[in-house]
Amino acid sequence: MEGCSAFLVVSTCLLLLTGGARTIQVVEEPGLHVAENGTVTEIILDCPYILEENDNSGLTIKWYQVGNPIPVYQWIVSSSPPQALGILEGRLDLSYKASEDENHRHRALKIINPSTELSGQYQCKISTFDDEKDYLQKLIIYSKPQVVEVWTEQREDNVVTVVCEVDQVYPQPNLHLCQRSADSDCINLSGVKEVNSWSRGSYNMTVEREVHEDTLDGLTTFECVVTIPDTKVEMLDHTKYQPRLQVQDPEEVKIGGGSEVHSAMTVLVGIALLAVWRV
Ligand SMILES: *[C@@H]1O[C@H](CO)[C@@H](O)[C@H](O)[C@H]1NC(C)=O
Ligand SMILES: *[C@@H]1O[C@H](CO)[C@@H](O)[C@H](O)[C@H]1NC(C)=O
Ligand SMILES: *[C@@H]1O[C@H](CO)[C@@H](O)[C@H](O)[C@H]1NC(C)=O
């Protein structure tokens, strides 16, 4: 208890001595903005701060893309209008006002027609002569895969290779394979081999996994589930596989499918006849 109050006295003294050096406060949690490519006309990344004692001497707002030391935006509050730089040049509405307050007016980025290549982590740095604070905003502009396809290949005896491919997706997705027999849950297949290719701003990705036929229990469904981190995107495809070792003849599966269609037709015809009969 005593230690604590001593600490308070000391820190208060320090604060008074240094003229209250901590003048900028950022109270909000880091932000996350997610949108599908081509579906939104603007996104605003704000840079919220509080200036204690309204001390704006030397107040400058700079935005960076994390990992790049050169700013993508800067606004020197007392002396110059906001400026977009680097990757954001030509991509911002520089007349946007986050607030009418002169110390906050141009603190935010208003990105026009955000597209996948602007995805990333943006950090604003708020600085005065006395203090400096950061705030992080993550921007994800995603593009769903054009194609999600899973299939099986028989490359050697008694082994089936399950392959799943997605085309032209951004950012890099997660692909999971699972297998299901009869009504069981889909069991994840671990240790998949992954191949990525990157071209003109998107990923193609393939995963594959060998499965020994003697581990399969009859007709098996392989599923491929594609998700994009930080988004709600989830797409899937599935394929059915009849192991060769099984006593059951693969032909029977086809015949089974055919007779289902057949019985559905019978029911339809039956309903039609019934309708005619009732009139
Ligand atoms: C299987 O994979 C899915 C998708 O990644 C995951 O959510 C789930 O927890 C996994 N299940 C098991 C049993 O590992
Ligand atoms: C990705 O897939 C698309 C469509 O299949 C194809 O046109 C393109 O060349 C592929 N890109 C790469 C880098 O493999
Ligand atoms: C995102 O949209 C832009 C045009 O709005 C397009 O040029 C770009 O190829 C798209 N990105 C992806 C990964 O599809």
mmCIF file with all atom_site columns, C-alpha atoms in Angstrom, residues 61-152:
data_model
loop_
_atom_site.group_PDB
_atom_site.id
_atom_site.type_symbol
_atom_site.label_atom_id
_atom_site.label_alt_id
_atom_site.label_comp_id
_atom_site.label_asym_id
_atom_site.label_entity_id
_atom_site.label_seq_id
_atom_site.pdbx_PDB_ins_code
_atom_site.Cartn_x
_atom_site.Cartn_y
_atom_site.Cartn_z
_atom_site.occupancy
_atom_site.B_iso_or_equiv
_atom_site.pdbx_formal_charge
_atom_site.auth_seq_id
_atom_site.auth_comp_id
_atom_site.auth_asym_id
_atom_site.auth_atom_id
_atom_site.pdbx_PDB_model_num
ATOM 1  C CA . ILE A 1 61  ? -0.654  12.652  -38.473 1.00 0.00 ? 61  ILE A CA 1
ATOM 2  C CA . LYS A 1 62  ? 1.165   10.115  -40.575 1.00 0.00 ? 62  LYS A CA 1
ATOM 3  C CA . TRP A 1 63  ? -0.146  6.804   -41.861 1.00 0.00 ? 63  TRP A CA 1
ATOM 4  C CA . TYR A 1 64  ? 2.132   3.891   -42.693 1.00 0.00 ? 64  TYR A CA 1
ATOM 5  C CA . GLN A 1 65  ? 1.654   0.468   -44.170 1.00 0.00 ? 65  GLN A CA 1
ATOM 6  C CA . VAL A 1 66  ? 3.212   -1.860  -41.615 1.00 0.00 ? 66  VAL A CA 1
ATOM 7  C CA . GLY A 1 67  ? 6.605   -2.998  -42.840 1.00 0.00 ? 67  GLY A CA 1
ATOM 8  C CA . ASN A 1 68  ? 7.203   0.081   -44.985 1.00 0.00 ? 68  ASN A CA 1
ATOM 9  C CA . PRO A 1 69  ? 9.096   2.980   -43.358 1.00 0.00 ? 69  PRO A CA 1
ATOM 10 C CA . ILE A 1 70  ? 7.815   5.526   -45.897 1.00 0.00 ? 70  ILE A CA 1
ATOM 11 C CA . PRO A 1 71  ? 4.445   7.063   -45.006 1.00 0.00 ? 71  PRO A CA 1
ATOM 12 C CA . VAL A 1 72  ? 1.429   6.642   -47.285 1.00 0.00 ? 72  VAL A CA 1
ATOM 13 C CA . TYR A 1 73  ? -0.270  9.762   -45.934 1.00 0.00 ? 73  TYR A CA 1
ATOM 14 C CA . GLN A 1 74  ? 0.638   12.819  -43.973 1.00 0.00 ? 74  GLN A CA 1
ATOM 15 C CA . TRP A 1 75  ? -1.091  15.843  -42.534 1.00 0.00 ? 75  TRP A CA 1
ATOM 16 C CA . ILE A 1 76  ? 0.824   18.525  -40.680 1.00 0.00 ? 76  ILE A CA 1
ATOM 17 C CA . VAL A 1 77  ? -2.031  20.137  -38.860 1.00 0.00 ? 77  VAL A CA 1
ATOM 18 C CA . SER A 1 78  ? -0.863  23.728  -38.585 1.00 0.00 ? 78  SER A CA 1
ATOM 19 C CA . SER A 1 79  ? 0.928   24.101  -41.869 1.00 0.00 ? 79  SER A CA 1
ATOM 20 C CA . SER A 1 80  ? -0.037  21.893  -44.777 1.00 0.00 ? 80  SER A CA 1
ATOM 21 C CA . PRO A 1 81  ? -3.000  20.140  -46.356 1.00 0.00 ? 81  PRO A CA 1
ATOM 22 C CA . PRO A 1 82  ? -3.206  16.346  -46.279 1.00 0.00 ? 82  PRO A CA 1
ATOM 23 C CA . GLN A 1 83  ? -1.163  14.435  -48.803 1.00 0.00 ? 83  GLN A CA 1
ATOM 24 C CA . ALA A 1 84  ? -1.446  10.856  -50.103 1.00 0.00 ? 84  ALA A CA 1
ATOM 25 C CA . LEU A 1 85  ? 1.817   9.111   -50.881 1.00 0.00 ? 85  LEU A CA 1
ATOM 26 C CA . GLY A 1 86  ? 3.090   5.839   -52.313 1.00 0.00 ? 86  GLY A CA 1
ATOM 27 C CA . ILE A 1 87  ? 0.464   3.113   -52.662 1.00 0.00 ? 87  ILE A CA 1
ATOM 28 C CA . LEU A 1 88  ? -2.327  5.511   -51.611 1.00 0.00 ? 88  LEU A CA 1
ATOM 29 C CA . GLU A 1 89  ? -1.488  8.230   -54.121 1.00 0.00 ? 89  GLU A CA 1
ATOM 30 C CA . GLY A 1 90  ? -4.617  8.866   -56.178 1.00 0.00 ? 90  GLY A CA 1
ATOM 31 C CA . ARG A 1 91  ? -6.654  6.452   -54.034 1.00 0.00 ? 91  ARG A CA 1
ATOM 32 C CA . LEU A 1 92  ? -7.972  8.834   -51.350 1.00 0.00 ? 92  LEU A CA 1
ATOM 33 C CA . ASP A 1 93  ? -10.614 11.504  -51.051 1.00 0.00 ? 93  ASP A CA 1
ATOM 34 C CA . LEU A 1 94  ? -8.374  14.181  -49.529 1.00 0.00 ? 94  LEU A CA 1
ATOM 35 C CA . SER A 1 95  ? -11.279 16.543  -48.883 1.00 0.00 ? 95  SER A CA 1
ATOM 36 C CA . TYR A 1 96  ? -12.870 14.114  -46.401 1.00 0.00 ? 96  TYR A CA 1
ATOM 37 C CA . LYS A 1 97  ? -13.305 15.527  -42.915 1.00 0.00 ? 97  LYS A CA 1
ATOM 38 C CA . ALA A 1 98  ? -13.291 13.102  -39.997 1.00 0.00 ? 98  ALA A CA 1
ATOM 39 C CA . SER A 1 99  ? -14.369 15.989  -37.779 1.00 0.00 ? 99  SER A CA 1
ATOM 40 C CA . GLU A 1 100 ? -14.941 19.723  -37.881 1.00 0.00 ? 100 GLU A CA 1
ATOM 41 C CA . ASP A 1 101 ? -12.435 20.118  -35.047 1.00 0.00 ? 101 ASP A CA 1
ATOM 42 C CA . GLU A 1 102 ? -9.280  21.590  -36.544 1.00 0.00 ? 102 GLU A CA 1
ATOM 43 C CA . ASN A 1 103 ? -7.109  19.167  -34.557 1.00 0.00 ? 103 ASN A CA 1
ATOM 44 C CA . HIS A 1 104 ? -8.896  16.167  -36.030 1.00 0.00 ? 104 HIS A CA 1
ATOM 45 C CA . ARG A 1 105 ? -10.163 17.253  -39.430 1.00 0.00 ? 105 ARG A CA 1
ATOM 46 C CA . HIS A 1 106 ? -7.992  15.130  -41.739 1.00 0.00 ? 106 HIS A CA 1
ATOM 47 C CA . ARG A 1 107 ? -6.862  12.360  -39.408 1.00 0.00 ? 107 ARG A CA 1
ATOM 48 C CA . ALA A 1 108 ? -8.732  9.574   -41.290 1.00 0.00 ? 108 ALA A CA 1
ATOM 49 C CA . LEU A 1 109 ? -8.088  7.869   -44.612 1.00 0.00 ? 109 LEU A CA 1
ATOM 50 C CA . LYS A 1 110 ? -11.062 7.752   -46.967 1.00 0.00 ? 110 LYS A CA 1
ATOM 51 C CA . ILE A 1 111 ? -10.120 5.137   -49.531 1.00 0.00 ? 111 ILE A CA 1
ATOM 52 C CA . ILE A 1 112 ? -12.083 5.252   -52.778 1.00 0.00 ? 112 ILE A CA 1
ATOM 53 C CA . ASN A 1 113 ? -12.940 1.936   -54.480 1.00 0.00 ? 113 ASN A CA 1
ATOM 54 C CA . PRO A 1 114 ? -10.673 -0.149  -52.250 1.00 0.00 ? 114 PRO A CA 1
ATOM 55 C CA . SER A 1 115 ? -9.357  -3.219  -54.047 1.00 0.00 ? 115 SER A CA 1
ATOM 56 C CA . THR A 1 116 ? -7.342  -6.266  -53.043 1.00 0.00 ? 116 THR A CA 1
ATOM 57 C CA . GLU A 1 117 ? -3.905  -4.722  -53.514 1.00 0.00 ? 117 GLU A CA 1
ATOM 58 C CA . LEU A 1 118 ? -4.613  -2.145  -50.795 1.00 0.00 ? 118 LEU A CA 1
ATOM 59 C CA . SER A 1 119 ? -5.122  -4.878  -48.192 1.00 0.00 ? 119 SER A CA 1
ATOM 60 C CA . GLY A 1 120 ? -2.752  -4.704  -45.283 1.00 0.00 ? 120 GLY A CA 1
ATOM 61 C CA . GLN A 1 121 ? -2.088  -3.299  -41.848 1.00 0.00 ? 121 GLN A CA 1
ATOM 62 C CA . TYR A 1 122 ? -2.180  0.448   -41.636 1.00 0.00 ? 122 TYR A CA 1
ATOM 63 C CA . GLN A 1 123 ? -0.731  2.301   -38.703 1.00 0.00 ? 123 GLN A CA 1
ATOM 64 C CA . CYS A 1 124 ? -1.339  5.924   -37.916 1.00 0.00 ? 124 CYS A CA 1
ATOM 65 C CA . LYS A 1 125 ? 1.227   7.811   -35.912 1.00 0.00 ? 125 LYS A CA 1
ATOM 66 C CA . ILE A 1 126 ? -0.011  10.831  -34.029 1.00 0.00 ? 126 ILE A CA 1
ATOM 67 C CA . SER A 1 127 ? 2.791   13.084  -32.881 1.00 0.00 ? 127 SER A CA 1
ATOM 68 C CA . THR A 1 128 ? 3.254   16.421  -31.155 1.00 0.00 ? 128 THR A CA 1
ATOM 69 C CA . PHE A 1 129 ? 6.474   17.988  -29.904 1.00 0.00 ? 129 PHE A CA 1
ATOM 70 C CA . ASP A 1 130 ? 5.932   16.189  -26.596 1.00 0.00 ? 130 ASP A CA 1
ATOM 71 C CA . ASP A 1 131 ? 4.430   12.853  -27.413 1.00 0.00 ? 131 ASP A CA 1
ATOM 72 C CA . GLU A 1 132 ? 3.762   10.192  -30.019 1.00 0.00 ? 132 GLU A CA 1
ATOM 73 C CA . LYS A 1 133 ? 1.139   7.434   -30.222 1.00 0.00 ? 133 LYS A CA 1
ATOM 74 C CA . ASP A 1 134 ? 0.187   4.700   -32.703 1.00 0.00 ? 134 ASP A CA 1
ATOM 75 C CA . TYR A 1 135 ? -3.056  3.155   -33.797 1.00 0.00 ? 135 TYR A CA 1
ATOM 76 C CA . LEU A 1 136 ? -3.488  0.083   -35.986 1.00 0.00 ? 136 LEU A CA 1
ATOM 77 C CA . GLN A 1 137 ? -6.178  -0.612  -38.590 1.00 0.00 ? 137 GLN A CA 1
ATOM 78 C CA . LYS A 1 138 ? -6.252  -3.846  -40.540 1.00 0.00 ? 138 LYS A CA 1
ATOM 79 C CA . LEU A 1 139 ? -7.829  -3.726  -43.981 1.00 0.00 ? 139 LEU A CA 1
ATOM 80 C CA . ILE A 1 140 ? -8.821  -6.905  -45.802 1.00 0.00 ? 140 ILE A CA 1
ATOM 81 C CA . ILE A 1 141 ? -10.235 -6.637  -49.290 1.00 0.00 ? 141 ILE A CA 1
ATOM 82 C CA . TYR A 1 142 ? -10.825 -10.226 -50.316 1.00 0.00 ? 142 TYR A CA 1
ATOM 83 C CA . SER A 1 143 ? -11.679 -11.948 -53.526 1.00 0.00 ? 143 SER A CA 1
ATOM 84 C CA . LYS A 1 144 ? -13.476 -15.282 -53.409 1.00 0.00 ? 144 LYS A CA 1
ATOM 85 C CA . PRO A 1 145 ? -12.062 -18.145 -55.450 1.00 0.00 ? 145 PRO A CA 1
ATOM 86 C CA . GLN A 1 146 ? -13.410 -18.472 -58.976 1.00 0.00 ? 146 GLN A CA 1
ATOM 87 C CA . VAL A 1 147 ? -13.282 -22.234 -58.710 1.00 0.00 ? 147 VAL A CA 1
ATOM 88 C CA . VAL A 1 148 ? -13.219 -24.708 -55.806 1.00 0.00 ? 148 VAL A CA 1
ATOM 89 C CA . GLU A 1 149 ? -12.811 -28.238 -56.986 1.00 0.00 ? 149 GLU A CA 1
ATOM 90 C CA . VAL A 1 150 ? -11.970 -31.520 -55.321 1.00 0.00 ? 150 VAL A CA 1
ATOM 91 C CA . TRP A 1 151 ? -11.360 -34.762 -57.185 1.00 0.00 ? 151 TRP A CA 1
ATOM 92 C CA . THR A 1 152 ? -9.615  -38.101 -56.792 1.00 0.00 ? 152 THR A CA 1
#
